[in-house]
PDB file of C-alpha atoms in Angstrom:
ATOM      1  CA  MET U  23      -3.367 -30.712   8.626  1.00 45.00           C
ATOM      2  CA  ASN U  24      -2.191 -31.369  12.035  1.00 48.00           C
ATOM      3  CA  ASP U  25      -4.803 -31.312  14.651  1.00 54.00           C
ATOM      4  CA  ASN U  26      -2.390 -29.470  17.096  1.00 56.00           C
ATOM      5  CA  GLN U  27      -2.188 -26.644  14.717  1.00 71.00           C
ATOM      6  CA  ILE U  28      -6.006 -26.374  14.668  1.00 85.00           C
ATOM      7  CA  ASN U  29      -8.102 -24.049  16.716  1.00 90.00           C
ATOM      8  CA  LEU U  30     -11.850 -23.234  16.653  1.00 95.00           C
ATOM      9  CA  ILE U  31     -11.892 -19.678  17.325  1.00 95.00           C
ATOM     10  CA  ASN U  32     -12.843 -16.868  14.839  1.00 97.00           C
ATOM     11  CA  LYS U  33     -14.045 -19.563  12.169  1.00 97.00           C
ATOM     12  CA  ASN U  34     -16.758 -19.462   9.582  1.00 96.00           C
ATOM     13  CA  ILE U  35     -18.646 -22.665  10.247  1.00 97.00           C
ATOM     14  CA  LEU U  36     -21.286 -24.556   8.470  1.00 96.00           C
ATOM     15  CA  ILE U  37     -23.338 -26.868  10.618  1.00 96.00           C
ATOM     16  CA  TYR U  38     -25.508 -29.140   8.579  1.00 95.00           C
ATOM     17  CA  GLY U  39     -28.241 -31.200  10.170  1.00 92.00           C
ATOM     18  CA  LEU U  40     -29.737 -30.100  13.517  1.00 89.00           C
ATOM     19  CA  GLY U  41     -30.389 -33.331  15.427  1.00 88.00           C
ATOM     20  CA  LYS U  42     -28.749 -33.873  18.880  1.00 89.00           C
ATOM     21  CA  SER U  43     -25.367 -33.860  17.774  1.00 91.00           C
ATOM     22  CA  GLY U  44     -25.756 -30.822  15.321  1.00 92.00           C
ATOM     23  CA  LEU U  45     -27.475 -28.797  18.128  1.00 93.00           C
ATOM     24  CA  SER U  46     -24.984 -29.365  20.774  1.00 94.00           C
ATOM     25  CA  CYS U  47     -22.106 -28.597  18.061  1.00 96.00           C
ATOM     26  CA  PHE U  48     -23.943 -25.244  17.438  1.00 95.00           C
ATOM     27  CA  ASN U  49     -24.256 -24.469  21.111  1.00 95.00           C
ATOM     28  CA  PHE U  50     -20.636 -25.361  21.653  1.00 97.00           C
ATOM     29  CA  LEU U  51     -19.159 -23.414  18.810  1.00 97.00           C
ATOM     30  CA  LYS U  52     -21.474 -20.243  18.673  1.00 94.00           C
ATOM     31  CA  LYS U  53     -19.730 -18.411  21.173  1.00 95.00           C
ATOM     32  CA  ASP U  54     -16.262 -17.934  19.612  1.00 96.00           C
ATOM     33  CA  ASN U  55     -17.318 -18.589  16.007  1.00 96.00           C
ATOM     34  CA  PHE U  56     -19.666 -17.571  13.128  1.00 95.00           C
ATOM     35  CA  CYS U  57     -22.003 -20.573  12.592  1.00 94.00           C
ATOM     36  CA  ILE U  58     -24.461 -20.813   9.894  1.00 93.00           C
ATOM     37  CA  LEU U  59     -27.138 -23.445  10.013  1.00 94.00           C
ATOM     38  CA  PHE U  60     -28.675 -25.608   7.449  1.00 93.00           C
ATOM     39  CA  ASP U  61     -30.914 -28.773   7.481  1.00 90.00           C
ATOM     40  CA  ASP U  62     -32.977 -30.583   4.811  1.00 85.00           C
ATOM     41  CA  ASN U  63     -35.866 -30.787   7.047  1.00 79.00           C
ATOM     42  CA  LYS U  64     -37.030 -27.575   8.657  1.00 76.00           C
ATOM     43  CA  LYS U  65     -39.908 -29.214  10.736  1.00 75.00           C
ATOM     44  CA  ASN U  66     -37.265 -30.666  12.798  1.00 71.00           C
ATOM     45  CA  ILE U  67     -35.538 -27.536  13.688  1.00 80.00           C
ATOM     46  CA  PRO U  68     -36.470 -25.719  16.855  1.00 81.00           C
ATOM     47  CA  GLU U  69     -38.605 -22.596  16.409  1.00 83.00           C
ATOM     48  CA  LYS U  70     -36.093 -20.090  17.933  1.00 85.00           C
ATOM     49  CA  LEU U  71     -33.419 -21.227  15.415  1.00 87.00           C
ATOM     50  CA  LYS U  72     -35.626 -21.319  12.417  1.00 82.00           C
ATOM     51  CA  ASN U  73     -34.503 -17.504  11.354  1.00 81.00           C
ATOM     52  CA  GLN U  74     -30.936 -18.759  11.480  1.00 82.00           C
ATOM     53  CA  LEU U  75     -31.175 -21.326   8.802  1.00 88.00           C
ATOM     54  CA  ILE U  76     -29.780 -20.653   5.414  1.00 89.00           C
ATOM     55  CA  SER U  77     -31.366 -21.311   1.980  1.00 89.00           C
ATOM     56  CA  VAL U  78     -29.508 -23.548  -0.591  1.00 91.00           C
ATOM     57  CA  ASN U  79     -28.560 -20.898  -3.127  1.00 91.00           C
ATOM     58  CA  LYS U  80     -27.244 -18.847  -0.652  1.00 92.00           C
ATOM     59  CA  LEU U  81     -24.911 -21.542   1.152  1.00 92.00           C
ATOM     60  CA  LEU U  82     -23.587 -22.401  -2.377  1.00 91.00           C
ATOM     61  CA  ASN U  83     -21.976 -18.983  -2.665  1.00 91.00           C
ATOM     62  CA  LEU U  84     -20.269 -19.224   0.867  1.00 92.00           C
ATOM     63  CA  ASN U  85     -17.009 -20.241   2.045  1.00 93.00           C
ATOM     64  CA  PHE U  86     -16.364 -22.069   5.267  1.00 96.00           C
ATOM     65  CA  ASP U  87     -13.449 -22.922   7.156  1.00 97.00           C
ATOM     66  CA  PHE U  88     -15.178 -26.089   8.574  1.00 97.00           C
ATOM     67  CA  ILE U  89     -18.143 -27.983   7.851  1.00 97.00           C
ATOM     68  CA  VAL U  90     -19.772 -30.098  10.683  1.00 97.00           C
ATOM     69  CA  LEU U  91     -21.788 -32.696   9.484  1.00 94.00           C
ATOM     70  CA  SER U  92     -24.466 -34.534  11.708  1.00 91.00           C
ATOM     71  CA  PRO U  93     -23.968 -38.527  11.554  1.00 89.00           C
ATOM     72  CA  GLY U  94     -27.187 -38.805   9.679  1.00 87.00           C
ATOM     73  CA  ILE U  95     -26.297 -36.676   6.663  1.00 90.00           C
ATOM     74  CA  ASP U  96     -25.212 -39.217   3.916  1.00 91.00           C
ATOM     75  CA  ILE U  97     -23.262 -36.884   1.473  1.00 90.00           C
ATOM     76  CA  LYS U  98     -24.104 -38.794  -1.648  1.00 88.00           C
ATOM     77  CA  LYS U  99     -27.777 -38.318  -0.804  1.00 89.00           C
ATOM     78  CA  CYS U 100     -28.284 -35.182   0.645  1.00 90.00           C
ATOM     79  CA  LYS U 101     -29.419 -31.435  -0.842  1.00 89.00           C
ATOM     80  CA  ILE U 102     -25.952 -30.324  -1.140  1.00 93.00           C
ATOM     81  CA  SER U 103     -24.160 -33.444  -2.155  1.00 93.00           C
ATOM     82  CA  GLU U 104     -21.968 -31.875  -4.997  1.00 94.00           C
ATOM     83  CA  TYR U 105     -21.036 -28.555  -2.846  1.00 95.00           C
ATOM     84  CA  LEU U 106     -19.824 -31.275   0.019  1.00 94.00           C
ATOM     85  CA  SER U 107     -17.744 -33.544  -2.437  1.00 93.00           C
ATOM     86  CA  LYS U 108     -15.983 -30.407  -3.385  1.00 94.00           C
ATOM     87  CA  ASN U 109     -15.117 -29.333   0.039  1.00 95.00           C
ATOM     88  CA  ARG U 110     -14.800 -32.602   1.613  1.00 93.00           C
ATOM     89  CA  SER U 111     -11.404 -31.840   3.113  1.00 95.00           C
ATOM     90  CA  LYS U 112     -13.384 -29.168   5.278  1.00 96.00           C
ATOM     91  CA  ILE U 113     -15.806 -31.801   6.853  1.00 96.00           C
ATOM     92  CA  ILE U 114     -15.506 -32.547  10.273  1.00 96.00           C
ATOM     93  CA  SER U 115     -17.318 -34.218  13.109  1.00 95.00           C
ATOM     94  CA  GLU U 116     -18.733 -33.794  16.749  1.00 96.00           C
ATOM     95  CA  LEU U 117     -15.802 -36.238  17.608  1.00 96.00           C
ATOM     96  CA  ASP U 118     -13.242 -33.760  15.795  1.00 97.00           C
ATOM     97  CA  ILE U 119     -14.537 -30.958  17.806  1.00 97.00           C
ATOM     98  CA  PHE U 120     -14.141 -32.611  21.189  1.00 97.00           C
ATOM     99  CA  GLU U 121     -10.680 -33.770  20.429  1.00 96.00           C
ATOM    100  CA  ILE U 122      -9.608 -30.222  19.041  1.00 96.00           C
ATOM    101  CA  SER U 123     -11.101 -28.905  22.364  1.00 96.00           C
ATOM    102  CA  PHE U 124     -10.119 -31.499  24.737  1.00 96.00           C
ATOM    103  CA  PRO U 125      -7.033 -33.313  23.623  1.00 95.00           C
ATOM    104  CA  ASP U 126      -5.587 -34.351  26.905  1.00 94.00           C
ATOM    105  CA  THR U 127      -8.965 -35.864  28.126  1.00 96.00           C
ATOM    106  CA  ILE U 128      -8.821 -39.799  28.483  1.00 97.00           C
ATOM    107  CA  LYS U 129     -11.171 -41.518  25.946  1.00 98.00           C
ATOM    108  CA  ILE U 130     -12.394 -45.072  25.727  1.00 98.00           C
ATOM    109  CA  THR U 131     -14.038 -45.226  22.425  1.00 97.00           C
ATOM    110  CA  VAL U 132     -16.317 -48.367  21.746  1.00 97.00           C
ATOM    111  CA  THR U 133     -17.592 -49.406  18.307  1.00 94.00           C
ATOM    112  CA  GLY U 134     -18.588 -52.677  16.439  1.00 90.00           C
ATOM    113  CA  THR U 135     -21.787 -53.902  14.750  1.00 87.00           C
ATOM    114  CA  ASN U 136     -23.295 -55.329  17.891  1.00 88.00           C
ATOM    115  CA  GLY U 137     -23.088 -54.675  21.654  1.00 91.00           C
ATOM    116  CA  LYS U 138     -21.639 -51.183  21.502  1.00 92.00           C
ATOM    117  CA  SER U 139     -24.394 -49.803  24.048  1.00 94.00           C
ATOM    118  CA  THR U 140     -24.345 -52.660  26.479  1.00 95.00           C
ATOM    119  CA  THR U 141     -20.346 -52.564  26.662  1.00 95.00           C
ATOM    120  CA  SER U 142     -20.284 -48.823  27.026  1.00 96.00           C
ATOM    121  CA  LYS U 143     -22.779 -48.836  29.831  1.00 96.00           C
ATOM    122  CA  LEU U 144     -21.026 -51.782  31.633  1.00 97.00           C
ATOM    123  CA  LEU U 145     -17.661 -49.902  31.592  1.00 97.00           C
ATOM    124  CA  TYR U 146     -19.311 -46.869  32.608  1.00 97.00           C
ATOM    125  CA  ASP U 147     -20.743 -48.576  35.359  1.00 97.00           C
ATOM    126  CA  VAL U 148     -17.782 -50.149  36.667  1.00 98.00           C
ATOM    127  CA  LEU U 149     -15.897 -46.993  36.613  1.00 98.00           C
ATOM    128  CA  LYS U 150     -18.373 -45.214  38.341  1.00 97.00           C
ATOM    129  CA  ALA U 151     -18.367 -47.886  41.007  1.00 98.00           C
ATOM    130  CA  ASN U 152     -14.882 -47.146  41.498  1.00 97.00           C
ATOM    131  CA  LYS U 153     -15.407 -43.392  42.012  1.00 97.00           C
ATOM    132  CA  ILE U 154     -13.948 -42.445  38.667  1.00 97.00           C
ATOM    133  CA  ASP U 155     -15.549 -39.271  37.144  1.00 97.00           C
ATOM    134  CA  ALA U 156     -16.826 -41.100  34.000  1.00 97.00           C
ATOM    135  CA  ARG U 157     -19.053 -39.947  31.473  1.00 97.00           C
ATOM    136  CA  LEU U 158     -21.256 -41.861  29.135  1.00 97.00           C
ATOM    137  CA  THR U 159     -21.412 -40.124  25.702  1.00 96.00           C
ATOM    138  CA  GLY U 160     -21.835 -40.495  22.022  1.00 93.00           C
ATOM    139  CA  ASN U 161     -24.355 -42.621  19.755  1.00 89.00           C
ATOM    140  CA  ILE U 162     -25.708 -43.875  22.991  1.00 89.00           C
ATOM    141  CA  GLY U 163     -27.710 -40.778  22.949  1.00 78.00           C
ATOM    142  CA  TYR U 164     -25.472 -38.213  25.117  1.00 90.00           C
ATOM    143  CA  PRO U 165     -23.695 -35.681  23.161  1.00 92.00           C
ATOM    144  CA  LEU U 166     -20.113 -35.404  23.862  1.00 95.00           C
ATOM    145  CA  LEU U 167     -20.138 -31.553  23.652  1.00 96.00           C
ATOM    146  CA  LYS U 168     -22.917 -31.187  26.298  1.00 95.00           C
ATOM    147  CA  GLU U 169     -20.496 -32.439  28.720  1.00 95.00           C
ATOM    148  CA  THR U 170     -19.376 -29.545  31.465  1.00 94.00           C
ATOM    149  CA  LYS U 171     -17.005 -29.607  34.322  1.00 95.00           C
ATOM    150  CA  ILE U 172     -14.474 -31.425  32.496  1.00 96.00           C
ATOM    151  CA  LYS U 173     -11.382 -32.269  34.819  1.00 94.00           C
ATOM    152  CA  LYS U 174      -8.045 -33.687  34.232  1.00 92.00           C
ATOM    153  CA  ASN U 175      -8.968 -37.114  35.588  1.00 95.00           C
ATOM    154  CA  THR U 176     -12.486 -37.127  33.849  1.00 97.00           C
ATOM    155  CA  VAL U 177     -12.932 -40.161  31.739  1.00 98.00           C
ATOM    156  CA  PHE U 178     -15.001 -40.438  28.506  1.00 98.00           C
ATOM    157  CA  ILE U 179     -16.827 -43.533  27.212  1.00 98.00           C
ATOM    158  CA  ILE U 180     -17.772 -42.775  23.973  1.00 97.00           C
ATOM    159  CA  GLU U 181     -20.044 -45.186  21.915  1.00 96.00           C
ATOM    160  CA  ALA U 182     -19.099 -44.484  18.327  1.00 95.00           C
ATOM    161  CA  SER U 183     -20.995 -45.653  15.104  1.00 91.00           C
ATOM    162  CA  SER U 184     -19.533 -45.970  11.804  1.00 90.00           C
ATOM    163  CA  TYR U 185     -21.609 -42.889  10.730  1.00 89.00           C
ATOM    164  CA  GLN U 186     -19.688 -40.895  13.253  1.00 91.00           C
ATOM    165  CA  LEU U 187     -16.259 -42.269  12.510  1.00 93.00           C
ATOM    166  CA  GLU U 188     -16.723 -41.858   8.873  1.00 90.00           C
ATOM    167  CA  TYR U 189     -16.397 -37.960   8.960  1.00 90.00           C
ATOM    168  CA  SER U 190     -13.941 -37.767  11.625  1.00 94.00           C
ATOM    169  CA  LYS U 191     -10.475 -36.445  10.658  1.00 93.00           C
ATOM    170  CA  PHE U 192      -8.617 -35.545  14.002  1.00 95.00           C
ATOM    171  CA  PHE U 193     -10.370 -37.952  16.585  1.00 96.00           C
ATOM    172  CA  LYS U 194      -7.997 -39.731  18.692  1.00 96.00           C
ATOM    173  CA  THR U 195      -8.625 -42.474  21.654  1.00 97.00           C
ATOM    174  CA  LYS U 196      -6.544 -43.481  24.129  1.00 97.00           C
ATOM    175  CA  TYR U 197      -8.455 -46.964  24.507  1.00 98.00           C
ATOM    176  CA  SER U 198     -10.148 -48.312  21.202  1.00 97.00           C
ATOM    177  CA  VAL U 199     -12.527 -51.240  21.434  1.00 96.00           C
ATOM    178  CA  ILE U 200     -13.839 -52.916  18.254  1.00 94.00           C
ATOM    179  CA  LEU U 201     -16.108 -55.554  19.636  1.00 91.00           C
ATOM    180  CA  ASN U 202     -16.935 -57.192  16.067  1.00 87.00           C
ATOM    181  CA  ILE U 203     -17.485 -56.176  12.614  1.00 86.00           C
ATOM    182  CA  HIS U 204     -20.386 -57.918  10.216  1.00 81.00           C
ATOM    183  CA  PRO U 205     -21.853 -56.590   7.233  1.00 77.00           C
ATOM    184  CA  ASP U 206     -24.222 -53.563   8.035  1.00 69.00           C
ATOM    185  CA  HIS U 207     -25.165 -49.995   6.848  1.00 69.00           C
ATOM    186  CA  LEU U 208     -24.077 -51.010   3.411  1.00 74.00           C
ATOM    187  CA  GLU U 209     -26.673 -48.633   1.935  1.00 74.00           C
ATOM    188  CA  ARG U 210     -24.601 -45.870   3.398  1.00 75.00           C
ATOM    189  CA  HIS U 211     -21.174 -47.251   3.085  1.00 77.00           C
ATOM    190  CA  GLY U 212     -21.235 -48.765  -0.392  1.00 81.00           C
ATOM    191  CA  THR U 213     -19.193 -51.668   0.609  1.00 89.00           C
ATOM    192  CA  PHE U 214     -18.446 -54.013   3.740  1.00 86.00           C
ATOM    193  CA  LYS U 215     -14.593 -52.823   3.200  1.00 86.00           C
ATOM    194  CA  ASN U 216     -15.842 -49.014   3.529  1.00 87.00           C
ATOM    195  CA  TYR U 217     -17.849 -50.000   6.541  1.00 87.00           C
ATOM    196  CA  ALA U 218     -14.993 -51.639   8.332  1.00 89.00           C
ATOM    197  CA  GLU U 219     -12.376 -48.995   7.691  1.00 89.00           C
ATOM    198  CA  ALA U 220     -14.934 -46.474   8.924  1.00 89.00           C
ATOM    199  CA  LYS U 221     -14.812 -48.500  12.237  1.00 90.00           C
ATOM    200  CA  PHE U 222     -10.929 -48.821  11.981  1.00 92.00           C
ATOM    201  CA  LYS U 223     -10.306 -45.326  12.118  1.00 93.00           C
ATOM    202  CA  ILE U 224     -10.263 -45.459  15.840  1.00 94.00           C
ATOM    203  CA  ILE U 225      -7.414 -47.749  15.670  1.00 95.00           C
ATOM    204  CA  LYS U 226      -5.441 -46.235  12.970  1.00 93.00           C
ATOM    205  CA  SER U 227      -5.059 -43.146  14.414  1.00 93.00           C
ATOM    206  CA  GLN U 228      -3.861 -44.315  17.795  1.00 95.00           C
ATOM    207  CA  ASN U 229       0.096 -44.137  18.995  1.00 95.00           C
ATOM    208  CA  LYS U 230       2.320 -46.377  20.672  1.00 95.00           C
ATOM    209  CA  ASN U 231       1.115 -45.216  23.861  1.00 96.00           C
ATOM    210  CA  ASN U 232      -2.511 -46.019  23.286  1.00 97.00           C
ATOM    211  CA  PHE U 233      -4.390 -49.626  23.594  1.00 97.00           C
ATOM    212  CA  ALA U 234      -6.476 -51.430  21.051  1.00 96.00           C
ATOM    213  CA  PHE U 235      -8.750 -54.246  21.754  1.00 95.00           C
ATOM    214  CA  ILE U 236     -10.015 -56.456  18.875  1.00 93.00           C
ATOM    215  CA  GLU U 237     -11.849 -59.822  18.716  1.00 88.00           C
ATOM    216  CA  ASP U 238      -9.131 -62.281  18.479  1.00 87.00           C
ATOM    217  CA  LYS U 239     -10.254 -64.581  15.460  1.00 83.00           C
ATOM    218  CA  ASN U 240     -11.771 -61.468  13.613  1.00 83.00           C
ATOM    219  CA  ASN U 241      -9.764 -62.260  10.293  1.00 85.00           C
ATOM    220  CA  LEU U 242     -10.623 -58.961   8.795  1.00 86.00           C
ATOM    221  CA  LEU U 243      -9.379 -57.196  11.837  1.00 88.00           C
ATOM    222  CA  ASN U 244      -6.234 -58.813  11.984  1.00 87.00           C
ATOM    223  CA  GLN U 245      -5.523 -58.315   8.389  1.00 88.00           C
ATOM    224  CA  LEU U 246      -6.338 -54.441   8.783  1.00 89.00           C
ATOM    225  CA  ILE U 247      -3.815 -54.302  11.906  1.00 90.00           C
ATOM    226  CA  ILE U 248      -0.988 -55.775   9.534  1.00 88.00           C
ATOM    227  CA  LYS U 249      -1.817 -53.779   6.614  1.00 88.00           C
ATOM    228  CA  ASN U 250      -1.883 -50.421   8.521  1.00 88.00           C
ATOM    229  CA  GLN U 251       1.237 -51.047  10.692  1.00 89.00           C
ATOM    230  CA  ILE U 252      -0.668 -50.084  13.608  1.00 93.00           C
ATOM    231  CA  LYS U 253       1.360 -48.427  16.362  1.00 92.00           C
ATOM    232  CA  SER U 254      -0.797 -49.041  19.122  1.00 95.00           C
ATOM    233  CA  LYS U 255      -0.702 -51.863  21.826  1.00 96.00           C
ATOM    234  CA  VAL U 256      -2.999 -54.535  20.180  1.00 94.00           C
ATOM    235  CA  ILE U 257      -4.923 -56.684  22.634  1.00 94.00           C
ATOM    236  CA  LYS U 258      -6.791 -59.546  21.179  1.00 92.00           C
ATOM    237  CA  ILE U 259      -9.756 -61.139  23.016  1.00 88.00           C
ATOM    238  CA  ASP U 260     -11.012 -64.522  22.744  1.00 81.00           C
ATOM    239  CA  TYR U 261     -14.891 -64.673  23.177  1.00 68.00           C
TER     240      TYR U 261
END
């Protein structure tokens, strides 16, 4: 499915997980879509939304156009694991919603095992110091979809975790930065290969007009660059 053919109007959407990311997705989508809410733990749900939660039994009998998963949800270990596995093609992320809604916005996406927050904040500070309308969002704690007054020249710096990227299907970024990759979160991804490939999505989805920054001596990243015949301009940093 081409993301240029996708719209988020008049769709039936399941939002699973109502942390910061899930709530921002719900608030962004509810005006133009029919949203159903589900969470494994009702204790974390704002009181005003508890009457909108659906039970497992009802949910399993419904059909959705899209299923929005919060990053903290592990498909293999959640209450509706089998249902999600059968409907995996419908799963999207907050990153995808942002891409579909704001495809022309300039995005600088930073990921890696270590240093994501520090690098993202430094980039943000540099851009702000140069009078650029920069937004610091993503895994650093500021949901993408809560941002308003987005202009043509607004630049989004997005700290992206492997959990966010794992479920993304349509997200694209003009500038991608993979700082480093070391074994981490293997209880979720299963193998180091799966973890690395989740991170690598931000480069794999780029085109020839985009830029990717990677660690020069990282053999794994260099192998993935060759294996996937990457189209973007790859800049290798020696540090």
